[in-house]
Coordinates of C-alpha atoms (C1' of nucleotides) in Angstrom, one line a residue:
Chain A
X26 CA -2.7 68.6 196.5
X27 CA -2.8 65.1 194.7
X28 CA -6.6 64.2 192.8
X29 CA -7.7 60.9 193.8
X30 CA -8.5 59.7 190.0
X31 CA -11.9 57.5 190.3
X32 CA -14.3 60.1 188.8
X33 CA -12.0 62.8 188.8
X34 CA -8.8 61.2 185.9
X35 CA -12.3 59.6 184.1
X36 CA -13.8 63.3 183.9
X37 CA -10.5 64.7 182.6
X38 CA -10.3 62.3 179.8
X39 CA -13.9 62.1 178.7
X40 CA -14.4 65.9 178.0
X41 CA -11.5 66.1 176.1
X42 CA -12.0 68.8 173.5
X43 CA -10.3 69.4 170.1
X44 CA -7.6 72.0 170.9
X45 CA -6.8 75.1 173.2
X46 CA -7.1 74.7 177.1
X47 CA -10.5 73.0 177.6
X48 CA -9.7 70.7 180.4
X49 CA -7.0 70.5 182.2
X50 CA -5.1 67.6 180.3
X51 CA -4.6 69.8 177.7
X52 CA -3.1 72.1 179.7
X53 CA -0.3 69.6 180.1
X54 CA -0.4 68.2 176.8
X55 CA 2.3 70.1 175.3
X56 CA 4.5 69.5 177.9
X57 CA 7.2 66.9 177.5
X58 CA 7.2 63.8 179.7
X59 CA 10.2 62.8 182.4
X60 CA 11.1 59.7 183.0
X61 CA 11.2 58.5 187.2
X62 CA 12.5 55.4 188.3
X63 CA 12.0 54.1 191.6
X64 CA 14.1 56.1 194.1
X65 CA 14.3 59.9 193.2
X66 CA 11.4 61.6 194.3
X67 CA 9.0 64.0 192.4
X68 CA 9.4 66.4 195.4
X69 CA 9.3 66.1 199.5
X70 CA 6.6 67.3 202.2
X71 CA 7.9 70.4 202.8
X72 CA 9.7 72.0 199.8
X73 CA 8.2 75.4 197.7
X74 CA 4.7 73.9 195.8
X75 CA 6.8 75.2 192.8
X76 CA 5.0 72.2 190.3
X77 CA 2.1 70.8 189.3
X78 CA 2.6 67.0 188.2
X79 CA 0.5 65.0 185.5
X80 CA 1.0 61.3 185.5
X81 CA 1.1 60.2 182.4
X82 CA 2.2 56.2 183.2
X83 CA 2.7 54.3 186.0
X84 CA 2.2 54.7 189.5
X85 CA 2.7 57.1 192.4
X86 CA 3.0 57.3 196.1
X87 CA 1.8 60.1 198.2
X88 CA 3.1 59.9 201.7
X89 CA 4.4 61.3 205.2
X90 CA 7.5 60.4 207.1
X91 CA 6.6 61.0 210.6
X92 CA 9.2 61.2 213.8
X93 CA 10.0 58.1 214.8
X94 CA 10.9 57.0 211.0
X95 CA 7.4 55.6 210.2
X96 CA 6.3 56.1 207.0
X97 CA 2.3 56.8 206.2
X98 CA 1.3 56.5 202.7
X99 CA -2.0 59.1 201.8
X100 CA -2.5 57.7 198.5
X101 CA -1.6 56.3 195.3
X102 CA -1.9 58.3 191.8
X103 CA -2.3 56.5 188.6
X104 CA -2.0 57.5 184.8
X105 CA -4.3 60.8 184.5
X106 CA -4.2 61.9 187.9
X107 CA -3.0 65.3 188.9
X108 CA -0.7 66.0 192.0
X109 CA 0.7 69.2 193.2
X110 CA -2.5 71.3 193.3
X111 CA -1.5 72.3 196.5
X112 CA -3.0 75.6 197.4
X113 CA -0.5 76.7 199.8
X114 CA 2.7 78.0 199.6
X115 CA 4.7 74.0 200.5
X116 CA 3.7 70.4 199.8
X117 CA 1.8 68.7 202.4
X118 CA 3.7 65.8 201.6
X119 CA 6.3 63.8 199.3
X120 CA 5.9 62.0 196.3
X121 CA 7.9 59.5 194.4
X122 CA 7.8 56.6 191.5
X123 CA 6.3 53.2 192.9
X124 CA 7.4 51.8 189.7
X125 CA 8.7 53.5 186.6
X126 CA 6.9 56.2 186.1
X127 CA 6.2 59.0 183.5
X128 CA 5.1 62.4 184.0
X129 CA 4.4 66.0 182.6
X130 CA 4.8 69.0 185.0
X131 CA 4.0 72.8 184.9
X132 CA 5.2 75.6 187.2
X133 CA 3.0 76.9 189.4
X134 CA 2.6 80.1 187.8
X135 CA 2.1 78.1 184.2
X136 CA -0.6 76.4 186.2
X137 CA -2.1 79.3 187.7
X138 CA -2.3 81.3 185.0
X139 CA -4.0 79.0 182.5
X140 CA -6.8 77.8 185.2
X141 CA -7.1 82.1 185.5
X142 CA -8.3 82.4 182.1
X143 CA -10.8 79.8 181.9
X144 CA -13.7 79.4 184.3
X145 CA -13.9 75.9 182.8
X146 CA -10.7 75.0 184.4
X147 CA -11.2 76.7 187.6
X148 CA -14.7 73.9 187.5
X149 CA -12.3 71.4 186.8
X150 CA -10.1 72.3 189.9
X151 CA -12.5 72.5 192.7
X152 CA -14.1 68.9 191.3
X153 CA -10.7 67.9 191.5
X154 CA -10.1 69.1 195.0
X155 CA -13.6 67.9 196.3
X156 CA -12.6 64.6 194.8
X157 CA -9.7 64.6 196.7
X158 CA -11.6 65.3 200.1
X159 CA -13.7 63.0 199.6
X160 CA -11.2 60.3 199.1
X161 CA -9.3 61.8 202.6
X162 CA -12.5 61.2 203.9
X163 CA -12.9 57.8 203.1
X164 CA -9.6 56.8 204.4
X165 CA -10.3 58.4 207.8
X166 CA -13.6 56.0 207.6
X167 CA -11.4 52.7 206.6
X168 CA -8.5 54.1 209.5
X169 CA -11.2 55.1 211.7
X170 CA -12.9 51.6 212.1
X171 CA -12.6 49.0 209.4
X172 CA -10.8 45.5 210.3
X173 CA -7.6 44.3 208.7
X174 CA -9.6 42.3 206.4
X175 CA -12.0 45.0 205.7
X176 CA -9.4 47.2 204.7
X177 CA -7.5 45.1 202.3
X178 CA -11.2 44.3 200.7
X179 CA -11.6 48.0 200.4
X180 CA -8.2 48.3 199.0
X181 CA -8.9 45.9 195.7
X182 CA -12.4 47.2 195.5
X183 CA -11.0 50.3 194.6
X184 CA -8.6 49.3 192.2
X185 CA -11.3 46.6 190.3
X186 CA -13.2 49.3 189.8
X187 CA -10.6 51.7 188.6
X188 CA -9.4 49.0 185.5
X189 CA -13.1 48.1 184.7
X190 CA -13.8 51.8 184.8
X191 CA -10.2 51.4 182.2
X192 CA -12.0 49.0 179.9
X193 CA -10.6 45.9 181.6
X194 CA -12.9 42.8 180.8
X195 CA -11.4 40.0 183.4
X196 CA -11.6 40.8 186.9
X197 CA -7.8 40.9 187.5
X198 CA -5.9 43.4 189.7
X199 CA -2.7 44.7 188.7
X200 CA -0.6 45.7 192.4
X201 CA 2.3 48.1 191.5
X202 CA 3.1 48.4 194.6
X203 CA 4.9 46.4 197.5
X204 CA 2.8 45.3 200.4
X205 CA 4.8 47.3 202.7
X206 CA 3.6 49.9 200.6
X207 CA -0.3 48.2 200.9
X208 CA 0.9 48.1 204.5
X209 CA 1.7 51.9 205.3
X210 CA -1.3 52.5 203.1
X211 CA -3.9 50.9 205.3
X212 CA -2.2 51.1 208.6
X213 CA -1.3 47.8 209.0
X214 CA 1.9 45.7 208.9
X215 CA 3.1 43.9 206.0
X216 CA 2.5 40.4 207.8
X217 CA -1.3 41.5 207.8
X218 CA -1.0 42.1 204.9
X219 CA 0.0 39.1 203.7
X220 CA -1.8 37.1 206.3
X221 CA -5.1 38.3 205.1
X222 CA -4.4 37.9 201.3
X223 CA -3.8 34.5 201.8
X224 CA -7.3 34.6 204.4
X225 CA -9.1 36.2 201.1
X226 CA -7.4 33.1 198.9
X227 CA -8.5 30.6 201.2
X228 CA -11.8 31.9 200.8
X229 CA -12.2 31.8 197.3
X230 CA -12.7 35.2 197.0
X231 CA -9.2 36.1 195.2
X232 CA -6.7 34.0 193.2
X233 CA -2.7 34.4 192.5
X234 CA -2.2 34.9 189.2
X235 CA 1.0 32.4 188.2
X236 CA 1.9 35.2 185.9
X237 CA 3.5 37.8 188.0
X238 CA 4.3 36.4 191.0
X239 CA 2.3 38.4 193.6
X240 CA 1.6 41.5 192.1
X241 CA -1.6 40.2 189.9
X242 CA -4.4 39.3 191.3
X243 CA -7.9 37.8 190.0
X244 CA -10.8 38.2 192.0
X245 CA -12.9 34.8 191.6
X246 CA -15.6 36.0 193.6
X247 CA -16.3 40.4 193.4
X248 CA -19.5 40.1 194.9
X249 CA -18.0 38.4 198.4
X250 CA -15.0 40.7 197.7
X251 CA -17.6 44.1 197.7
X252 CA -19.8 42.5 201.0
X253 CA -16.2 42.0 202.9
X254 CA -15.2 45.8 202.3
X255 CA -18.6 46.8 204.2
X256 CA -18.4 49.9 202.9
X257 CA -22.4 50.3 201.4
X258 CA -21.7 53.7 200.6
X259 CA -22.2 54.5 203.6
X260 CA -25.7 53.9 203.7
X261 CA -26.9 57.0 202.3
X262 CA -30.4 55.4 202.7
X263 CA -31.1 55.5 206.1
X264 CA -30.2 59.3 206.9
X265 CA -32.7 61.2 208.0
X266 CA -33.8 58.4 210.1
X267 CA -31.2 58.1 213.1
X268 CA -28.5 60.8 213.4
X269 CA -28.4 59.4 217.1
X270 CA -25.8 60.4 219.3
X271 CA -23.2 57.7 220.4
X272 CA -22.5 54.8 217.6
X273 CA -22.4 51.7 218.1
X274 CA -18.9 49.8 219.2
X275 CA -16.3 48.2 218.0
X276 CA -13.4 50.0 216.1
Chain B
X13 CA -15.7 71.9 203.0
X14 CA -15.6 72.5 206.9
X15 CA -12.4 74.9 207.6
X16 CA -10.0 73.2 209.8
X17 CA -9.4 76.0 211.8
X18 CA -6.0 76.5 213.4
X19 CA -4.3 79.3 211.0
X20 CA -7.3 79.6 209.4
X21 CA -9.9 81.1 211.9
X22 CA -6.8 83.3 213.4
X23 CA -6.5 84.6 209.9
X24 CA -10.2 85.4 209.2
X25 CA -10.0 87.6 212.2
X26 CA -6.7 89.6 211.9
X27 CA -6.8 91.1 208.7
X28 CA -9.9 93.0 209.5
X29 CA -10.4 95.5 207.0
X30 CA -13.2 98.2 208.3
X31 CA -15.6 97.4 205.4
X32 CA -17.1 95.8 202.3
X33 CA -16.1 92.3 201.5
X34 CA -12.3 92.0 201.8
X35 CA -12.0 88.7 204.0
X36 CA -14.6 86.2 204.5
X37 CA -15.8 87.4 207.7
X38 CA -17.2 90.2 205.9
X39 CA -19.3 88.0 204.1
X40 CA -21.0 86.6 206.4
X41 CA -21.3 89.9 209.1
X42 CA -24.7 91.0 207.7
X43 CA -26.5 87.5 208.2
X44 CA -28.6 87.2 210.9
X45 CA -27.5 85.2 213.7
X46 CA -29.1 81.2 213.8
X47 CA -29.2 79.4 217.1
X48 CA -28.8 75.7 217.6
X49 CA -29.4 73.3 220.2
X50 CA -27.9 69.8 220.5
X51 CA -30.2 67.8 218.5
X52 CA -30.9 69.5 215.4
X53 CA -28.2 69.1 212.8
X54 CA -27.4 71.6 210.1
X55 CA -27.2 69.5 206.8
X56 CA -26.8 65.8 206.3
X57 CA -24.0 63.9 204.1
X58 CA -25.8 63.9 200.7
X59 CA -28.0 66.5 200.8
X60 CA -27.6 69.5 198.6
X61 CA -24.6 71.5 199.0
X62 CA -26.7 75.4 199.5
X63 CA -25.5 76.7 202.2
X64 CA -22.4 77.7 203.6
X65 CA -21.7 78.3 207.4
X66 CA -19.8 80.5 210.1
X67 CA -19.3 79.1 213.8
X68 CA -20.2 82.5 216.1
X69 CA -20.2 80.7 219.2
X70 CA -20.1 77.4 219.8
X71 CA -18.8 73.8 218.4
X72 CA -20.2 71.8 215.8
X73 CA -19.2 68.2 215.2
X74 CA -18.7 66.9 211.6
X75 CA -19.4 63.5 211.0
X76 CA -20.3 60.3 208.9
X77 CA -22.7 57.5 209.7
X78 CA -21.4 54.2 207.8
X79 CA -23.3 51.4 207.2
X80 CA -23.9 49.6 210.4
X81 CA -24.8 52.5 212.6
X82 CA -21.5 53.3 213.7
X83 CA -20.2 57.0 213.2
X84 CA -17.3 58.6 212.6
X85 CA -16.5 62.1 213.5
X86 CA -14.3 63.9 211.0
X87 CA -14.1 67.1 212.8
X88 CA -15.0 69.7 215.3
X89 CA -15.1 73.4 214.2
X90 CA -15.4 75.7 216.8
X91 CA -15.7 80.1 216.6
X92 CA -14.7 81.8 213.5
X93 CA -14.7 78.3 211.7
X94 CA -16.5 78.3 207.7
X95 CA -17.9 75.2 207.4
X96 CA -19.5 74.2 203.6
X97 CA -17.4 75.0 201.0
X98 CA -18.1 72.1 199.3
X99 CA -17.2 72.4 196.6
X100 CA -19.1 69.2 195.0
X101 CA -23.0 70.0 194.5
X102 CA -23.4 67.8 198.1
X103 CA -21.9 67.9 201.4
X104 CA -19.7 65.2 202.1
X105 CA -20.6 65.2 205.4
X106 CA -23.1 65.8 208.5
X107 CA -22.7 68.3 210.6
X108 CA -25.0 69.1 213.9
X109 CA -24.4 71.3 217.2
X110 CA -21.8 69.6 220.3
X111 CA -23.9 72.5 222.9
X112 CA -25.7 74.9 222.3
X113 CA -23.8 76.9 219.1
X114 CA -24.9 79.5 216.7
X115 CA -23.9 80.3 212.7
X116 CA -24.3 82.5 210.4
X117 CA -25.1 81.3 206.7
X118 CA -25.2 82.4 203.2
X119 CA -26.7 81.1 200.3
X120 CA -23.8 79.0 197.5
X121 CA -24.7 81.7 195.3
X122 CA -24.3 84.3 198.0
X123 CA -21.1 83.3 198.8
X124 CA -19.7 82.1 195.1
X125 CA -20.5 85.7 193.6
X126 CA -19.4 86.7 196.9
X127 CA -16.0 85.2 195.9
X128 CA -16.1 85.7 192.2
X129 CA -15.5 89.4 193.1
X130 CA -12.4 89.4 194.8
X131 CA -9.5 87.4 194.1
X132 CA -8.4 88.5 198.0
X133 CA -11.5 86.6 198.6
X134 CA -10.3 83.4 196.1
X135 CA -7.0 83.2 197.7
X136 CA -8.6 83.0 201.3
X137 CA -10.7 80.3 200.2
X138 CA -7.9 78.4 198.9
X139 CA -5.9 79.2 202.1
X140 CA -8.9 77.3 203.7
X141 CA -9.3 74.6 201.8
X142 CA -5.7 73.8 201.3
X143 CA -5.8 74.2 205.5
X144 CA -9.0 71.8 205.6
X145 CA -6.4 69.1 203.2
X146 CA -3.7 69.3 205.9
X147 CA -6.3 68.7 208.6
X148 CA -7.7 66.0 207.2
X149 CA -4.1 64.5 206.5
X150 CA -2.9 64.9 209.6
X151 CA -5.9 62.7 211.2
X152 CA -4.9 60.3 208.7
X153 CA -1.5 59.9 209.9
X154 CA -2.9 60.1 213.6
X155 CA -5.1 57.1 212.7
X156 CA -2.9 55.3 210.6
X157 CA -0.1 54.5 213.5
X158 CA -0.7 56.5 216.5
X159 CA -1.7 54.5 219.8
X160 CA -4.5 55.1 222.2
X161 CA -2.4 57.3 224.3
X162 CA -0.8 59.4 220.9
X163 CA -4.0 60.3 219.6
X164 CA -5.5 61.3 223.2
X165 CA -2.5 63.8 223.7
X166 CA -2.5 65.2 220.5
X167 CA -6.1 65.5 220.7
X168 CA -5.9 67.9 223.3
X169 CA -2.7 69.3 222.1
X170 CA -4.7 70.6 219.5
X171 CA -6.7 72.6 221.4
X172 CA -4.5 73.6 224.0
X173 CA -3.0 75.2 220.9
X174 CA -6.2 77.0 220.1
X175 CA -7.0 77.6 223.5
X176 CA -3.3 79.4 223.5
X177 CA -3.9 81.3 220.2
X178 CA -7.6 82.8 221.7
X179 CA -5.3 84.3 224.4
X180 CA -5.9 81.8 227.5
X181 CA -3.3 82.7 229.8
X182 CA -4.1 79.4 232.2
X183 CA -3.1 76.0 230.9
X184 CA -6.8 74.8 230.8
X185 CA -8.7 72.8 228.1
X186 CA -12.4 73.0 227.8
X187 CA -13.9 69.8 226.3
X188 CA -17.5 70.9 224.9
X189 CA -17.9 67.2 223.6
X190 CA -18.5 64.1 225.5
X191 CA -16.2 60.9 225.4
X192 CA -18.4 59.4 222.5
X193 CA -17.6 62.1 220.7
X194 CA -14.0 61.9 220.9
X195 CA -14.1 58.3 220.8
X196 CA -15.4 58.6 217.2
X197 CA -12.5 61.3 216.6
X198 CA -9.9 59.4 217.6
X199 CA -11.1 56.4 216.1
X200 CA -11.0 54.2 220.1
X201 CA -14.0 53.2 222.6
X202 CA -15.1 55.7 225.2
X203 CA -13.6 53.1 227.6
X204 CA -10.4 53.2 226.0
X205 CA -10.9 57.1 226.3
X206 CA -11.4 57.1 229.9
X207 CA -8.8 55.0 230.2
X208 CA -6.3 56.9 228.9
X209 CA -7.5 60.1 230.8
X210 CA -7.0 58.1 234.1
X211 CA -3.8 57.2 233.0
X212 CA -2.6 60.9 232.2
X213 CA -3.8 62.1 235.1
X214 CA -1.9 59.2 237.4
X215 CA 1.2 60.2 235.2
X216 CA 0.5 63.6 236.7
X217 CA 0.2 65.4 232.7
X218 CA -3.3 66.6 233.5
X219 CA -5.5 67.1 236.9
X220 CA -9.3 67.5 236.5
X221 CA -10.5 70.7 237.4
X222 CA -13.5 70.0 240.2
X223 CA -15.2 72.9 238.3
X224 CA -17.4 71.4 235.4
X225 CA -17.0 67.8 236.3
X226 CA -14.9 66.1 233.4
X227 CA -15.3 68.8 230.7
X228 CA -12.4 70.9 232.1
X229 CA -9.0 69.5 232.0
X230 CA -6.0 71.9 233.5
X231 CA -2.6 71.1 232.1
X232 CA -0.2 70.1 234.3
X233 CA 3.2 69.0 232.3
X234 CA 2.3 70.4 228.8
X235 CA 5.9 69.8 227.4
X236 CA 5.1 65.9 228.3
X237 CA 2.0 66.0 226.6
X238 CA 3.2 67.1 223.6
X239 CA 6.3 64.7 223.6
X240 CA 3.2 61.9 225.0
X241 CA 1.4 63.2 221.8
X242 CA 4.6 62.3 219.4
X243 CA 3.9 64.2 215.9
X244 CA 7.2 66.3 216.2
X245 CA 5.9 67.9 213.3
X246 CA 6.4 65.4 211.1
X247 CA 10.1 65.7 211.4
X248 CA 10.6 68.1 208.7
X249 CA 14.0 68.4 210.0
X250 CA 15.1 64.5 208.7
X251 CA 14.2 65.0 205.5
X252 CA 16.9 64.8 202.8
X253 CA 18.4 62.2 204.4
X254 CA 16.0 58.9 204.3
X255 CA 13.1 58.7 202.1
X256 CA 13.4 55.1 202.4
X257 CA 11.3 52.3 201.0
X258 CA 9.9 50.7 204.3
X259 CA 8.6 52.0 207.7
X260 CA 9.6 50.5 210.7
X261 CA 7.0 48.8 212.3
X262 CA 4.1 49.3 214.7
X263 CA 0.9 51.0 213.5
Chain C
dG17 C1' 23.8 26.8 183.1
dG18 C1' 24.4 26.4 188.0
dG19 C1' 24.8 28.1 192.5
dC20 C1' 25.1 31.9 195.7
dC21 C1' 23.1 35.8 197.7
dG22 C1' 19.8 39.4 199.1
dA23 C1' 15.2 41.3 198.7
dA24 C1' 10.4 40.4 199.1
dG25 C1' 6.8 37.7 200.7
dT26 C1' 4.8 34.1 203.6
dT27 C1' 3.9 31.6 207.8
dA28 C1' 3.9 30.3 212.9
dC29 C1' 3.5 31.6 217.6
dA30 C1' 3.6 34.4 221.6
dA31 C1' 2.6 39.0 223.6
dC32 C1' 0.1 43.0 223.9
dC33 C1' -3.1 46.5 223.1
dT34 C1' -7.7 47.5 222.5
dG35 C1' -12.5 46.1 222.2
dT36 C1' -16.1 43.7 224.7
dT37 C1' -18.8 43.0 228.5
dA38 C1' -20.4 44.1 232.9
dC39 C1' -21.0 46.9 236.8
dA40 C1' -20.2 50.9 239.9
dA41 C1' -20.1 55.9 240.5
dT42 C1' -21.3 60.5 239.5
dT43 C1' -24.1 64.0 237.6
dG44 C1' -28.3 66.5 236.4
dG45 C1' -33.1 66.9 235.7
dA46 C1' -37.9 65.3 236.7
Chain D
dT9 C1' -35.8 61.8 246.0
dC10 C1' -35.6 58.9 242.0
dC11 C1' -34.3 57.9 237.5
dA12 C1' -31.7 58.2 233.3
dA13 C1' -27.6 59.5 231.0
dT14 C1' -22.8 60.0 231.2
dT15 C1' -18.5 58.6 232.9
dG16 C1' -15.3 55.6 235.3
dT17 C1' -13.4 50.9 236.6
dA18 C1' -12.4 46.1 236.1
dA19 C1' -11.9 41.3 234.1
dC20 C1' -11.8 38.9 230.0
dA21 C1' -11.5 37.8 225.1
dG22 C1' -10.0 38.7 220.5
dG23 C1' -7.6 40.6 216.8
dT24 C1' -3.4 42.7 215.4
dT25 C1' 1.3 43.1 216.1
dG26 C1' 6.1 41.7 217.0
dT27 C1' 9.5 38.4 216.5
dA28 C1' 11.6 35.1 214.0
dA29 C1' 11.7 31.6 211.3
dC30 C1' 11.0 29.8 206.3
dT31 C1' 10.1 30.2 201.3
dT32 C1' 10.2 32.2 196.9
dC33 C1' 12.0 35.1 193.5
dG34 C1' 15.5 37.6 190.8
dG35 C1' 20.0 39.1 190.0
dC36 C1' 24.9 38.3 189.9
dC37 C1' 29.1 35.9 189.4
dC38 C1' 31.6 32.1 188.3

DNA sequence: GGGCCGAAGTTACAACCTGTTACAATTGGA
DNA sequence: TCCAATTGTAACAGGTTGTAACTTCGGCCC
């Protein structure tokens, strides 16, 4: 199973203790890193869960090729995260490089055996795993009933908060990725995609860096950016108020 | 965590040992028995994680409420089902009673010393949660690019499948829920739900059973269903071949 | 350096699916 | 029986998609 940073890559490098096996990055810390570049994958849905993966640089893509070719991407993985945790016997799904990309891995067993010996780590595991619900959760809210726009908001939300949570002062967003990959993430079509960017620019609420060609972005206005996403945490006020049957409309 | 059932529930039951705590089941087989009626719910999305659940009889329906009143349901977890092992300090979701249902629970601490005994005990928990992962990925896919008509078939698929796996020897569904509820599953309208149901049944893949009104669906063409329903597995067969960079279109 | 070429991204427009709205039909309980 | 809730049907509107252009960017070769 892939962890879904926020929290989780943040928890992981804040306790970081001197020496030993005190959090899981040290587990991977002697490790040495391998180089991926864009096409080989890390592993595919399906093969023996015979890893666990650290990123150390870059960015990764977590995905599903379903029947009919279509490609459906279940999440991205950034520097710190941890992927292969899957509990069963096979990956749920494949993995490669979005860009070049460095990582550590451990077997299984290497895995298994250091979380055995310390409660600590066994902690650190099911926060990781819960992160990682909750983030599958999430996305079945945003693919459940969010607009196009609402999604893409929801997309760079997540990543501004990611870099400020990384120390970044200016509210710029760094996209690794291709839209098709933004695409297959949010369930739309790359012309969405792009149609709403350009929507979002119009409306003063992002701004193309000339830098990088498309793949920075500034957000000129976060607050507009956070009310467009519509996501107030899922109003975690008003509970024990209405848990009335039927919901409203409109998916 | 709610348990997605599928494997999982099947599992809990068939390794049956006579005594003591050597599967889950066990756990929970000394509680007393808790009934539920429709409007009641058993924990909201927030509150404190302290109890964990077992579906006797029954279904529940799992759900979130986001921030303008619309809901989205996340799950249904029907007999044998563990719902709870959250794994975070809160549940990540709601969870109240389709019909009348009744659970067992047991205390966190009940149940984490419970597991901390056995390590049989530690790997079915990971069975379930790693189970609960592929659920929730698989409704991810289903929502990321499968149409009105996809996600109806699959839908009851599914519990044809379970219906199969309880030893039904007819090719009848029972629906417990009503067409808001899978409406907020499938992430459509109840309109677009009836819809499609009309549209099945004119295609001749399902015929209404006069019995129960519209809560029993028989079966007629289950092999179109599933081909209607069009996750063929996730193609696990096409694998080393193309892990190209784009999808084709439509979402 | 200049020009060609392909990949990636953007834009325009028509078509379609689904949501919206409104109303009818059926069911079940008061 | 009436009334309310659930479900089904129909017409319409709207957003997203599909198709197909165009533009931009970057690499390659001359």
């Amino acid at each position: 199973m892939y962890i879904a940073s926020e929290h989780t890559a943040h928890f992981t490098r804040k306790h970081a203790p001197s020496d030993g096996a005190n959090c899981l990055r040290d587990l991977f810390s002697k490790q040495p890193v391998e180089h991926r570049s864009g096409n080989r994958s890390l592993f595919l849905e399906g093969d023996e869960a015979a890893h666990v993966f650290q990123v150390v640089e870059g960015t990764l893509r977590i995905f599903k090729i379903i029947s009919d070719g279509r490609r459906v991407i279940t999440g991205f993985l950034y520097a710190g995260d941890i992927v292969g945790i899957s509990l069963g016997k096979r990956y749920l799904y494949s993995a490669d490089a979005v860009s070049s990309t460095t990582v550590r891995r451990l077997t299984r067993n290497q895995f298994d055996s250091g979380i055995d010996e310390s409660p600590r780590l066994r902690t650190e595991v099911s926060a990781l795993v819960s992160d990682e619900m909750a983030a599958a959760q999430d996305q079945m809210v945003l693919l459940s009933c969010k607009s196009a726009e609402e999604r893409m908001c929801s997309f760079l939300l997540k990543l501004l908060k990611k870099s400020e949570l990384l120390g970044e002062r200016r509210l710029s967003i760094e996209l690794p990725m291709s839209r098709q990959d933004i695409a297959d993430y949010l369930g739309l079509t790359i012309e969405t995609v792009s149609r709403t960017i350009t929507k979002l620019i119009n409306k003063r609420v992002l701004r193309i860096e000339n830098a990088v060609a498309r793949h920075s972005i500034s957000v000129e206005r976060p607050v507009l950016l956070a009310q467009l996403a519509g996501d107030d945490d899922d109003c975690s006020d008003m509970r024990h108020d209405l848990v009335v049957q039927g919901s409203q409309r409109r998916h």
